[in-house]
């Protein structure tokens, strides 16, 4: 666990006075940094000097800043060794691992020192001067507050630095906090490499951290009482370590923290040894040196960086340099140093494979640049390239359906009929009747001999288009159909709904087909809703370039006046919208989820069918669903079935054997003849080796699978678990199985359950019978995440907005609120903080943004 936090001058002066680290021949503290050396400080940290400096009192009586004990005295970066390292170093007594820890901290500390900066004002303009002159007090400890072995170091960066002109000033530490993930990953990478060089085997632990292979999970848990306290606190708030933010983990750690205790170190060590014996801990001090590397470090670094770039570029057109280093360090743990990773990343930038902005913060790939340039070129070259379908829009008397449209909807129809551009856009806010207008446009273009071809990224959007009479399919299936392009003609109008959810590569592929066939394209979407999970935001980028676009802003979905006003305000003034909605404040996640379940249970069955419960995380979704089932009396009254629950892995991650462990499941989404697996089959991971893994197929046969040799796009990774379903249960499909007859996100109600099958009654009234001997892609549909509810609307929406969730922001608030037709209720832990967060959002950076800030030029 890594914690970084600001500490007050008063706190800093007293917190480290009592040290609990036991060692015979080493000091537990030391001064570090260029600033410390400039002050003549070295060796152990003495309390009086430390206390004076954290209060800003310099030698000679000068005071750096006023503000007393409440002012920022420094920033504390904690580097904590994974538990197995602490056990082996402190209980089993391999002190070499303490030296490895110290060396890893020293290398990570260099990243801290590189971020030391202060504000400088020149001629009224403020800038940052990176001084790299740090005054650091470093403290080493060996015990957690719960009395467990816990090797960790506090690197306390005091709030003072020396500028180039010799003046001492306070530190602007924003860059330090941005760097903290990379600092800790650098530490873990060096720690794993050092341990491996000593001859230790390294494995991946519970939270993705490296662990010593000979220490068992049970032994780690036994010596992790403090960690468990934090996890229990997070669980009480509906979160885990993986889903919570650093600030949330820090808050949980502080709220569960007991006062520091003085331990008799000899007695404590004896207790640790006794406890270790109780859980089967045995001495394990490797005597052999590190094995000779079979692959040069430069090649290992190349593989690690390649993985990082492939992984990040799948979902982001541009990504942070820090993020690339973090992912590469994780991929190369135990085998490659942080120095080698950094050198390889810089080599790829120098070779032109990657482009970096002038500030050295953002990266993009040549592939992403070319995809964006090609996308924009197709649109530009398509301007004035086709004849208009009609010279003018018919009069209402000739097309009565036009009279029922508002101005925005009529502008959509007019644009499609009269444009001379091959590619046009429709940017419509949520609930503005885009599909209704498209239906009218389809009928009018049909009179002129043109045919609509409907596409959408999601099955829910495809179903909506089909209901409007537009024959449609998913864009993924259309692109896989090699004959689809041959069916396009100059009289084809390809309508891509939810275009904002299509990544740049997907959008480019669609428009390339349209261009080659001489056809036309209408891109329909909403730039204010969720962005694509795939890399890029081509729909918005095309509009920025000037693509001819019809704007629909008159919302027609909301039927209640106050809700309608809130929906309109949620686009650009979300805080005002929030004030118009009922807001329930419950700080505790369990209380929020219970309240949502009770309110849902109090509704009539028909009203429940018209109610959406929305939240931001899968953990919260699961908890709310379980509470709803209990509220409805369904818990304990049904039968158990096996379902597949997928993990969100990129293709790059799925190709890495490090992503697998025994017990995980693989769901095949296409046939793999070499494995004997068919689409829809589920396999279980049995054993993982260095170059392959053994999986068991659903028929019981064993196969050897080498993910690196496959594309990474034909299967999903997840877990198979038992869930209970009862008659009357509302469920949804979480995957597509054409052979079984269901589509992703399709909803239904559980009917009859027999010993070997269950029946799902679908919304169209038809029944689907599924065998219970197979693993199903099924889940409860009472609560959903905002993303999984894409394309749905309801009479009532009860939305949880946890202000500590990464998903809470402007896009999610607007998208979720506008799903409601009659009522939207917000449940949150803090209405005041939520009012601030609904104005914030992170928008994907484009590849061409990086190019523009790198000094490079492109031509189209």
Short mmCIF file of N, CA, C and O in Angstrom, two decimals, residues 705-750:
data_model
loop_
_atom_site.label_atom_id
_atom_site.label_comp_id
_atom_site.label_asym_id
_atom_site.label_seq_id
_atom_site.Cartn_x
_atom_site.Cartn_y
_atom_site.Cartn_z
N UNK A 705 -3.54 -23.84 -24.05
CA UNK A 705 -3.88 -22.57 -24.70
C UNK A 705 -2.72 -21.59 -24.53
O UNK A 705 -2.21 -21.40 -23.42
N UNK A 706 -2.30 -20.98 -25.62
CA UNK A 706 -1.23 -19.97 -25.60
C UNK A 706 -1.81 -18.62 -26.03
O UNK A 706 -1.87 -18.33 -27.23
N UNK A 707 -2.26 -17.82 -25.09
CA UNK A 707 -2.93 -16.55 -25.44
C UNK A 707 -2.07 -15.63 -26.31
O UNK A 707 -2.60 -14.91 -27.16
N UNK A 708 -0.74 -15.64 -26.12
CA UNK A 708 0.11 -14.73 -26.88
C UNK A 708 0.04 -14.99 -28.38
O UNK A 708 0.32 -14.10 -29.19
N UNK A 709 -0.31 -16.21 -28.76
CA UNK A 709 -0.34 -16.55 -30.18
C UNK A 709 -1.69 -16.24 -30.82
O UNK A 709 -1.86 -16.44 -32.02
N UNK A 710 -2.64 -15.75 -30.02
CA UNK A 710 -3.97 -15.44 -30.51
C UNK A 710 -4.18 -13.92 -30.49
O UNK A 710 -3.39 -13.17 -29.92
N UNK A 711 -5.28 -13.46 -31.07
CA UNK A 711 -5.49 -12.02 -31.23
C UNK A 711 -5.89 -11.32 -29.94
O UNK A 711 -5.71 -10.12 -29.80
N UNK A 712 -6.46 -12.05 -29.02
CA UNK A 712 -6.93 -11.43 -27.78
C UNK A 712 -8.32 -10.83 -27.90
O UNK A 712 -8.81 -10.21 -26.96
N UNK A 713 -8.98 -11.00 -29.04
CA UNK A 713 -10.29 -10.40 -29.25
C UNK A 713 -11.41 -11.42 -29.38
O UNK A 713 -12.57 -11.04 -29.57
N UNK A 714 -11.09 -12.71 -29.29
CA UNK A 714 -12.10 -13.73 -29.51
C UNK A 714 -12.61 -14.40 -28.25
O UNK A 714 -13.34 -15.38 -28.32
N UNK A 715 -12.23 -13.88 -27.08
CA UNK A 715 -12.71 -14.47 -25.84
C UNK A 715 -12.73 -13.43 -24.74
O UNK A 715 -12.09 -12.38 -24.83
N UNK A 716 -13.51 -13.73 -23.71
CA UNK A 716 -13.57 -12.88 -22.52
C UNK A 716 -13.03 -13.66 -21.34
O UNK A 716 -13.11 -14.90 -21.30
N UNK A 717 -12.49 -12.95 -20.37
CA UNK A 717 -11.96 -13.56 -19.15
C UNK A 717 -12.82 -13.12 -17.98
O UNK A 717 -13.20 -11.94 -17.89
N UNK A 718 -13.14 -14.03 -17.10
CA UNK A 718 -13.96 -13.69 -15.95
C UNK A 718 -14.00 -14.81 -14.94
O UNK A 718 -13.05 -15.59 -14.82
N UNK A 719 -15.10 -14.88 -14.21
CA UNK A 719 -15.28 -15.93 -13.21
C UNK A 719 -16.64 -16.57 -13.42
O UNK A 719 -17.59 -15.93 -13.90
N UNK A 720 -16.74 -17.82 -13.09
CA UNK A 720 -18.02 -18.52 -13.09
C UNK A 720 -18.49 -18.61 -11.64
O UNK A 720 -17.74 -19.06 -10.77
N UNK A 721 -19.69 -18.16 -11.38
CA UNK A 721 -20.22 -18.18 -10.02
C UNK A 721 -21.67 -18.63 -10.03
O UNK A 721 -22.35 -18.57 -11.06
N UNK A 722 -22.12 -19.07 -8.88
CA UNK A 722 -23.52 -19.48 -8.72
C UNK A 722 -24.34 -18.28 -8.25
O UNK A 722 -23.93 -17.55 -7.34
N UNK A 723 -25.48 -18.07 -8.90
CA UNK A 723 -26.42 -17.09 -8.39
C UNK A 723 -27.79 -17.76 -8.29
O UNK A 723 -28.07 -18.74 -8.98
N UNK A 724 -28.60 -17.23 -7.42
CA UNK A 724 -29.94 -17.78 -7.23
C UNK A 724 -30.93 -16.97 -8.07
O UNK A 724 -30.89 -15.74 -8.06
N UNK A 725 -31.80 -17.65 -8.78
CA UNK A 725 -32.88 -16.99 -9.50
C UNK A 725 -34.20 -17.64 -9.12
O UNK A 725 -34.27 -18.85 -8.89
N UNK A 726 -35.23 -16.81 -9.03
CA UNK A 726 -36.56 -17.30 -8.65
C UNK A 726 -37.56 -16.90 -9.72
O UNK A 726 -37.32 -16.00 -10.53
N UNK A 727 -38.68 -17.57 -9.72
CA UNK A 727 -39.74 -17.23 -10.66
C UNK A 727 -40.16 -15.77 -10.43
O UNK A 727 -40.33 -15.33 -9.29
N UNK A 728 -40.29 -15.03 -11.51
CA UNK A 728 -40.64 -13.62 -11.40
C UNK A 728 -39.44 -12.70 -11.32
O UNK A 728 -39.60 -11.47 -11.27
N UNK A 729 -38.25 -13.28 -11.28
CA UNK A 729 -37.01 -12.51 -11.18
C UNK A 729 -36.77 -11.71 -12.46
O UNK A 729 -36.90 -12.23 -13.57
N UNK A 730 -36.40 -10.44 -12.31
CA UNK A 730 -36.03 -9.63 -13.46
C UNK A 730 -34.54 -9.83 -13.74
O UNK A 730 -33.70 -9.67 -12.86
N UNK A 731 -34.22 -10.19 -14.97
CA UNK A 731 -32.83 -10.50 -15.33
C UNK A 731 -32.48 -9.82 -16.65
O UNK A 731 -33.35 -9.33 -17.38
N UNK A 732 -31.18 -9.78 -16.93
CA UNK A 732 -30.69 -9.27 -18.21
C UNK A 732 -29.53 -10.14 -18.67
O UNK A 732 -28.82 -10.73 -17.86
N UNK A 733 -29.34 -10.21 -19.97
CA UNK A 733 -28.23 -10.97 -20.53
C UNK A 733 -27.00 -10.08 -20.59
O UNK A 733 -27.08 -8.91 -20.95
N UNK A 734 -25.86 -10.64 -20.23
CA UNK A 734 -24.61 -9.88 -20.20
C UNK A 734 -23.66 -10.29 -21.32
O UNK A 734 -22.49 -9.90 -21.32
N UNK A 735 -24.15 -11.04 -22.27
CA UNK A 735 -23.36 -11.44 -23.43
C UNK A 735 -24.30 -11.89 -24.54
O UNK A 735 -25.52 -11.99 -24.34
N UNK A 736 -23.74 -12.14 -25.70
CA UNK A 736 -24.53 -12.57 -26.85
C UNK A 736 -24.23 -14.02 -27.18
O UNK A 736 -23.07 -14.42 -27.21
N UNK A 737 -25.27 -14.79 -27.40
CA UNK A 737 -25.12 -16.17 -27.85
C UNK A 737 -26.21 -16.43 -28.88
O UNK A 737 -27.36 -16.70 -28.53
N UNK A 738 -25.84 -16.28 -30.15
CA UNK A 738 -26.83 -16.42 -31.23
C UNK A 738 -27.42 -17.82 -31.27
O UNK A 738 -28.61 -18.00 -31.56
N UNK A 739 -26.58 -18.83 -30.96
CA UNK A 739 -27.08 -20.21 -30.98
C UNK A 739 -28.15 -20.42 -29.91
O UNK A 739 -29.15 -21.10 -30.13
N UNK A 740 -27.93 -19.82 -28.73
CA UNK A 740 -28.90 -19.97 -27.64
C UNK A 740 -30.08 -19.02 -27.82
O UNK A 740 -31.13 -19.22 -27.21
N UNK A 741 -29.88 -17.96 -28.63
CA UNK A 741 -31.01 -17.08 -28.93
C UNK A 741 -31.11 -15.83 -28.10
O UNK A 741 -32.19 -15.25 -27.99
N UNK A 742 -30.00 -15.37 -27.49
CA UNK A 742 -30.12 -14.12 -26.72
C UNK A 742 -29.00 -13.15 -27.10
O UNK A 742 -27.97 -13.54 -27.63
N UNK A 743 -29.28 -11.88 -26.80
CA UNK A 743 -28.38 -10.79 -27.14
C UNK A 743 -27.96 -10.04 -25.88
O UNK A 743 -28.71 -9.97 -24.91
N UNK A 744 -26.79 -9.44 -25.94
CA UNK A 744 -26.28 -8.66 -24.82
C UNK A 744 -27.25 -7.52 -24.46
O UNK A 744 -27.79 -6.85 -25.34
N UNK A 745 -27.49 -7.32 -23.16
CA UNK A 745 -28.33 -6.27 -22.57
C UNK A 745 -29.83 -6.51 -22.75
O UNK A 745 -30.65 -5.72 -22.28
N UNK A 746 -30.22 -7.61 -23.41
CA UNK A 746 -31.64 -7.94 -23.52
C UNK A 746 -32.17 -8.31 -22.14
O UNK A 746 -31.50 -8.98 -21.35
N UNK A 747 -33.39 -7.87 -21.83
CA UNK A 747 -33.97 -8.11 -20.51
C UNK A 747 -35.15 -9.06 -20.58
O UNK A 747 -35.77 -9.25 -21.64
N UNK A 748 -35.46 -9.66 -19.45
CA UNK A 748 -36.60 -10.57 -19.38
C UNK A 748 -36.96 -10.90 -17.95
O UNK A 748 -36.36 -10.36 -17.00
N UNK A 749 -37.93 -11.77 -17.78
CA UNK A 749 -38.40 -12.19 -16.46
C UNK A 749 -38.33 -13.71 -16.40
O UNK A 749 -38.75 -14.41 -17.34
N UNK A 750 -37.80 -14.24 -15.30
CA UNK A 750 -37.69 -15.69 -15.14
C UNK A 750 -39.08 -16.29 -14.97
O UNK A 750 -39.89 -15.82 -14.17
#
